[in-house]
Amino acid sequence: MPQIIDPAQLLTELASTENNGCLDVEHDSVSWKIYLERGKLRYVSCSLQTLVQFNYHLNCLEIEPITARAVAHLVSNLDPANNVSTAGFLDRAIAKLYLEKYLNNGQFLQLIKNLIQENLEFFLWLRQGTYAWMEGEKVTNLV
């Protein structure tokens, strides 16, 4: 059952504990995963993140056209039967683009920073939902 939450206060409280883990938040059909390491924000994913937004961030980084084809190829290989969320897919796509050298280290870090900022902004507008802290859960798809 949804409850009233204050996202900024919730993040402040978690940061002060200096714990490692993931805050899993849901409201209606939207979910966020907010990863912290030693109380510091490490990564944020949101189920609302779309391929269009992902491509926008790639274009902002002036990625070569081959990257757009690589992303299209990754999407075409996504098996809907696996019931993979868009956020999970994009996380894997980012890692794959980096590992296959479509993104250099600077581009990879900037892309992660931009996505964290965008997803965190969506989260900070939230006023109700459900959440759970998962101690020790780590970001494994990206970094």
PDB file of C-alpha atoms in Angstrom:
ATOM      1  CA  MET A   1       0.000   0.000   0.000  1.00  0.00           C
ATOM      2  CA  PRO A   2       1.471   3.381  -0.978  1.00  0.00           C
ATOM      3  CA  GLN A   3       2.584   5.662   1.796  1.00  0.00           C
ATOM      4  CA  ILE A   4       3.555   9.326   1.873  1.00  0.00           C
ATOM      5  CA  ILE A   5       7.290   9.716   1.385  1.00  0.00           C
ATOM      6  CA  ASP A   6       9.784  12.566   1.208  1.00  0.00           C
ATOM      7  CA  PRO A   7      12.439  11.418  -1.303  1.00  0.00           C
ATOM      8  CA  ALA A   8      15.044  14.010  -0.286  1.00  0.00           C
ATOM      9  CA  GLN A   9      14.720  13.135   3.397  1.00  0.00           C
ATOM     10  CA  LEU A  10      14.798   9.424   2.639  1.00  0.00           C
ATOM     11  CA  LEU A  11      18.035   9.789   0.634  1.00  0.00           C
ATOM     12  CA  THR A  12      19.569  11.991   3.337  1.00  0.00           C
ATOM     13  CA  GLU A  13      18.816   9.380   5.998  1.00  0.00           C
ATOM     14  CA  LEU A  14      20.274   6.576   3.896  1.00  0.00           C
ATOM     15  CA  ALA A  15      23.396   8.593   3.063  1.00  0.00           C
ATOM     16  CA  SER A  16      24.035   9.279   6.748  1.00  0.00           C
ATOM     17  CA  THR A  17      24.156   5.544   7.517  1.00  0.00           C
ATOM     18  CA  GLU A  18      27.067   5.007   5.098  1.00  0.00           C
ATOM     19  CA  ASN A  19      25.597   1.607   4.208  1.00  0.00           C
ATOM     20  CA  ASN A  20      25.835  -0.275   0.933  1.00  0.00           C
ATOM     21  CA  GLY A  21      22.674  -1.323  -0.840  1.00  0.00           C
ATOM     22  CA  CYS A  22      19.751  -0.456  -3.032  1.00  0.00           C
ATOM     23  CA  LEU A  23      16.620   1.523  -2.308  1.00  0.00           C
ATOM     24  CA  ASP A  24      13.830  -0.055  -4.339  1.00  0.00           C
ATOM     25  CA  VAL A  25      10.915   2.368  -4.774  1.00  0.00           C
ATOM     26  CA  GLU A  26       7.604   1.839  -6.564  1.00  0.00           C
ATOM     27  CA  HIS A  27       4.614   3.996  -7.342  1.00  0.00           C
ATOM     28  CA  ASP A  28       1.856   2.690  -9.586  1.00  0.00           C
ATOM     29  CA  SER A  29       3.730   0.957 -12.405  1.00  0.00           C
ATOM     30  CA  VAL A  30       6.942   3.017 -12.080  1.00  0.00           C
ATOM     31  CA  SER A  31       9.983   1.796 -10.178  1.00  0.00           C
ATOM     32  CA  TRP A  32      13.345   3.234  -9.209  1.00  0.00           C
ATOM     33  CA  LYS A  33      16.472   1.469  -8.038  1.00  0.00           C
ATOM     34  CA  ILE A  34      18.833   3.783  -6.175  1.00  0.00           C
ATOM     35  CA  TYR A  35      22.214   2.280  -5.357  1.00  0.00           C
ATOM     36  CA  LEU A  36      24.451   3.602  -2.618  1.00  0.00           C
ATOM     37  CA  GLU A  37      27.976   2.620  -1.624  1.00  0.00           C
ATOM     38  CA  ARG A  38      29.180   3.750   1.784  1.00  0.00           C
ATOM     39  CA  GLY A  39      26.244   6.174   1.810  1.00  0.00           C
ATOM     40  CA  LYS A  40      27.174   7.784  -1.512  1.00  0.00           C
ATOM     41  CA  LEU A  41      24.948   7.711  -4.562  1.00  0.00           C
ATOM     42  CA  ARG A  42      26.339   5.235  -7.080  1.00  0.00           C
ATOM     43  CA  TYR A  43      23.597   4.749  -9.679  1.00  0.00           C
ATOM     44  CA  VAL A  44      19.882   5.367 -10.255  1.00  0.00           C
ATOM     45  CA  SER A  45      17.673   3.542 -12.729  1.00  0.00           C
ATOM     46  CA  CYS A  46      14.025   4.193 -13.481  1.00  0.00           C
ATOM     47  CA  SER A  47      11.535   2.038 -15.341  1.00  0.00           C
ATOM     48  CA  LEU A  48      10.350   5.142 -17.223  1.00  0.00           C
ATOM     49  CA  GLN A  49      13.722   5.502 -18.944  1.00  0.00           C
ATOM     50  CA  THR A  50      13.093   4.995 -22.649  1.00  0.00           C
ATOM     51  CA  LEU A  51      15.266   4.194 -25.616  1.00  0.00           C
ATOM     52  CA  VAL A  52      14.470   7.658 -27.014  1.00  0.00           C
ATOM     53  CA  GLN A  53      15.877   9.303 -23.872  1.00  0.00           C
ATOM     54  CA  PHE A  54      18.894   6.997 -24.009  1.00  0.00           C
ATOM     55  CA  ASN A  55      19.566   7.979 -27.627  1.00  0.00           C
ATOM     56  CA  TYR A  56      19.172  11.642 -26.674  1.00  0.00           C
ATOM     57  CA  HIS A  57      21.949  11.276 -24.107  1.00  0.00           C
ATOM     58  CA  LEU A  58      24.155   9.491 -26.652  1.00  0.00           C
ATOM     59  CA  ASN A  59      23.574  12.312 -29.149  1.00  0.00           C
ATOM     60  CA  CYS A  60      24.450  14.918 -26.514  1.00  0.00           C
ATOM     61  CA  LEU A  61      27.805  13.176 -26.121  1.00  0.00           C
ATOM     62  CA  GLU A  62      28.277  13.361 -29.910  1.00  0.00           C
ATOM     63  CA  ILE A  63      28.732   9.616 -30.204  1.00  0.00           C
ATOM     64  CA  GLU A  64      29.644   8.393 -33.667  1.00  0.00           C
ATOM     65  CA  PRO A  65      26.773   7.084 -35.852  1.00  0.00           C
ATOM     66  CA  ILE A  66      28.004   3.494 -35.459  1.00  0.00           C
ATOM     67  CA  THR A  67      26.900   3.634 -31.831  1.00  0.00           C
ATOM     68  CA  ALA A  68      23.314   4.307 -32.846  1.00  0.00           C
ATOM     69  CA  ARG A  69      23.463   1.203 -35.045  1.00  0.00           C
ATOM     70  CA  ALA A  70      24.929  -0.783 -32.150  1.00  0.00           C
ATOM     71  CA  VAL A  71      22.056   0.301 -29.889  1.00  0.00           C
ATOM     72  CA  ALA A  72      19.538  -0.609 -32.602  1.00  0.00           C
ATOM     73  CA  HIS A  73      21.204  -4.021 -32.897  1.00  0.00           C
ATOM     74  CA  LEU A  74      21.024  -4.533 -29.126  1.00  0.00           C
ATOM     75  CA  VAL A  75      17.326  -3.643 -29.168  1.00  0.00           C
ATOM     76  CA  SER A  76      16.597  -5.998 -32.037  1.00  0.00           C
ATOM     77  CA  ASN A  77      18.185  -8.842 -30.050  1.00  0.00           C
ATOM     78  CA  LEU A  78      16.076  -8.186 -26.952  1.00  0.00           C
ATOM     79  CA  ASP A  79      13.772 -11.128 -26.413  1.00  0.00           C
ATOM     80  CA  PRO A  80      10.423  -9.876 -25.055  1.00  0.00           C
ATOM     81  CA  ALA A  81       9.768 -13.388 -23.724  1.00  0.00           C
ATOM     82  CA  ASN A  82      12.469 -12.734 -21.116  1.00  0.00           C
ATOM     83  CA  ASN A  83      10.245 -10.022 -19.596  1.00  0.00           C
ATOM     84  CA  VAL A  84      13.231  -7.684 -19.204  1.00  0.00           C
ATOM     85  CA  SER A  85      12.432  -4.164 -18.054  1.00  0.00           C
ATOM     86  CA  THR A  86      13.510  -1.229 -20.189  1.00  0.00           C
ATOM     87  CA  ALA A  87      15.702   0.054 -17.357  1.00  0.00           C
ATOM     88  CA  GLY A  88      17.482  -3.289 -17.027  1.00  0.00           C
ATOM     89  CA  PHE A  89      17.952  -3.475 -20.772  1.00  0.00           C
ATOM     90  CA  LEU A  90      19.401   0.048 -20.968  1.00  0.00           C
ATOM     91  CA  ASP A  91      21.787  -0.720 -18.113  1.00  0.00           C
ATOM     92  CA  ARG A  92      23.066  -3.756 -20.033  1.00  0.00           C
ATOM     93  CA  ALA A  93      23.212  -1.749 -23.283  1.00  0.00           C
ATOM     94  CA  ILE A  94      25.386   0.923 -21.642  1.00  0.00           C
ATOM     95  CA  ALA A  95      27.759  -1.710 -20.269  1.00  0.00           C
ATOM     96  CA  LYS A  96      27.945  -3.450 -23.643  1.00  0.00           C
ATOM     97  CA  LEU A  97      28.649  -0.190 -25.500  1.00  0.00           C
ATOM     98  CA  TYR A  98      31.470   0.547 -23.078  1.00  0.00           C
ATOM     99  CA  LEU A  99      32.949  -2.953 -23.122  1.00  0.00           C
ATOM    100  CA  GLU A 100      32.873  -3.047 -26.915  1.00  0.00           C
ATOM    101  CA  LYS A 101      34.640   0.353 -27.033  1.00  0.00           C
ATOM    102  CA  TYR A 102      31.769   2.325 -28.598  1.00  0.00           C
ATOM    103  CA  LEU A 103      32.080   4.602 -25.564  1.00  0.00           C
ATOM    104  CA  ASN A 104      35.388   5.756 -24.158  1.00  0.00           C
ATOM    105  CA  ASN A 105      35.837   6.119 -20.395  1.00  0.00           C
ATOM    106  CA  GLY A 106      34.924   9.816 -20.358  1.00  0.00           C
ATOM    107  CA  GLN A 107      31.793   9.275 -22.463  1.00  0.00           C
ATOM    108  CA  PHE A 108      30.767   6.327 -20.298  1.00  0.00           C
ATOM    109  CA  LEU A 109      31.140   8.319 -17.071  1.00  0.00           C
ATOM    110  CA  GLN A 110      29.293  11.334 -18.514  1.00  0.00           C
ATOM    111  CA  LEU A 111      26.467   9.125 -19.767  1.00  0.00           C
ATOM    112  CA  ILE A 112      26.113   7.522 -16.329  1.00  0.00           C
ATOM    113  CA  LYS A 113      26.158  10.949 -14.657  1.00  0.00           C
ATOM    114  CA  ASN A 114      23.450  12.283 -17.016  1.00  0.00           C
ATOM    115  CA  LEU A 115      21.213   9.251 -16.511  1.00  0.00           C
ATOM    116  CA  ILE A 116      21.606   9.392 -12.727  1.00  0.00           C
ATOM    117  CA  GLN A 117      20.678  13.061 -12.719  1.00  0.00           C
ATOM    118  CA  GLU A 118      17.628  12.562 -14.931  1.00  0.00           C
ATOM    119  CA  ASN A 119      16.326   9.542 -13.008  1.00  0.00           C
ATOM    120  CA  LEU A 120      16.966  11.198  -9.648  1.00  0.00           C
ATOM    121  CA  GLU A 121      15.002  14.263 -10.758  1.00  0.00           C
ATOM    122  CA  PHE A 122      12.003  12.030 -11.574  1.00  0.00           C
ATOM    123  CA  PHE A 123      12.334  10.383  -8.153  1.00  0.00           C
ATOM    124  CA  LEU A 124      12.461  13.679  -6.247  1.00  0.00           C
ATOM    125  CA  TRP A 125       8.996  14.601  -7.563  1.00  0.00           C
ATOM    126  CA  LEU A 126       7.509  11.491  -5.954  1.00  0.00           C
ATOM    127  CA  ARG A 127       5.180  12.081  -2.997  1.00  0.00           C
ATOM    128  CA  GLN A 128       3.876   8.601  -2.296  1.00  0.00           C
ATOM    129  CA  GLY A 129       4.851   5.035  -2.956  1.00  0.00           C
ATOM    130  CA  THR A 130       6.326   1.965  -1.387  1.00  0.00           C
ATOM    131  CA  TYR A 131       9.985   1.344  -0.741  1.00  0.00           C
ATOM    132  CA  ALA A 132      12.374  -1.212   0.625  1.00  0.00           C
ATOM    133  CA  TRP A 133      16.062  -1.040   1.493  1.00  0.00           C
ATOM    134  CA  MET A 134      18.055  -4.019   0.236  1.00  0.00           C
ATOM    135  CA  GLU A 135      21.252  -4.143   2.260  1.00  0.00           C
ATOM    136  CA  GLY A 136      24.364  -5.135   0.336  1.00  0.00           C
ATOM    137  CA  GLU A 137      22.755  -5.086  -3.131  1.00  0.00           C
ATOM    138  CA  LYS A 138      25.243  -3.776  -5.709  1.00  0.00           C
ATOM    139  CA  VAL A 139      25.133  -2.366  -9.193  1.00  0.00           C
ATOM    140  CA  THR A 140      26.577  -5.187 -11.261  1.00  0.00           C
ATOM    141  CA  ASN A 141      25.489  -4.307 -14.799  1.00  0.00           C
ATOM    142  CA  LEU A 142      27.512  -1.134 -15.145  1.00  0.00           C
ATOM    143  CA  VAL A 143      30.373  -0.517 -12.793  1.00  0.00           C
TER     144      VAL A 143
END
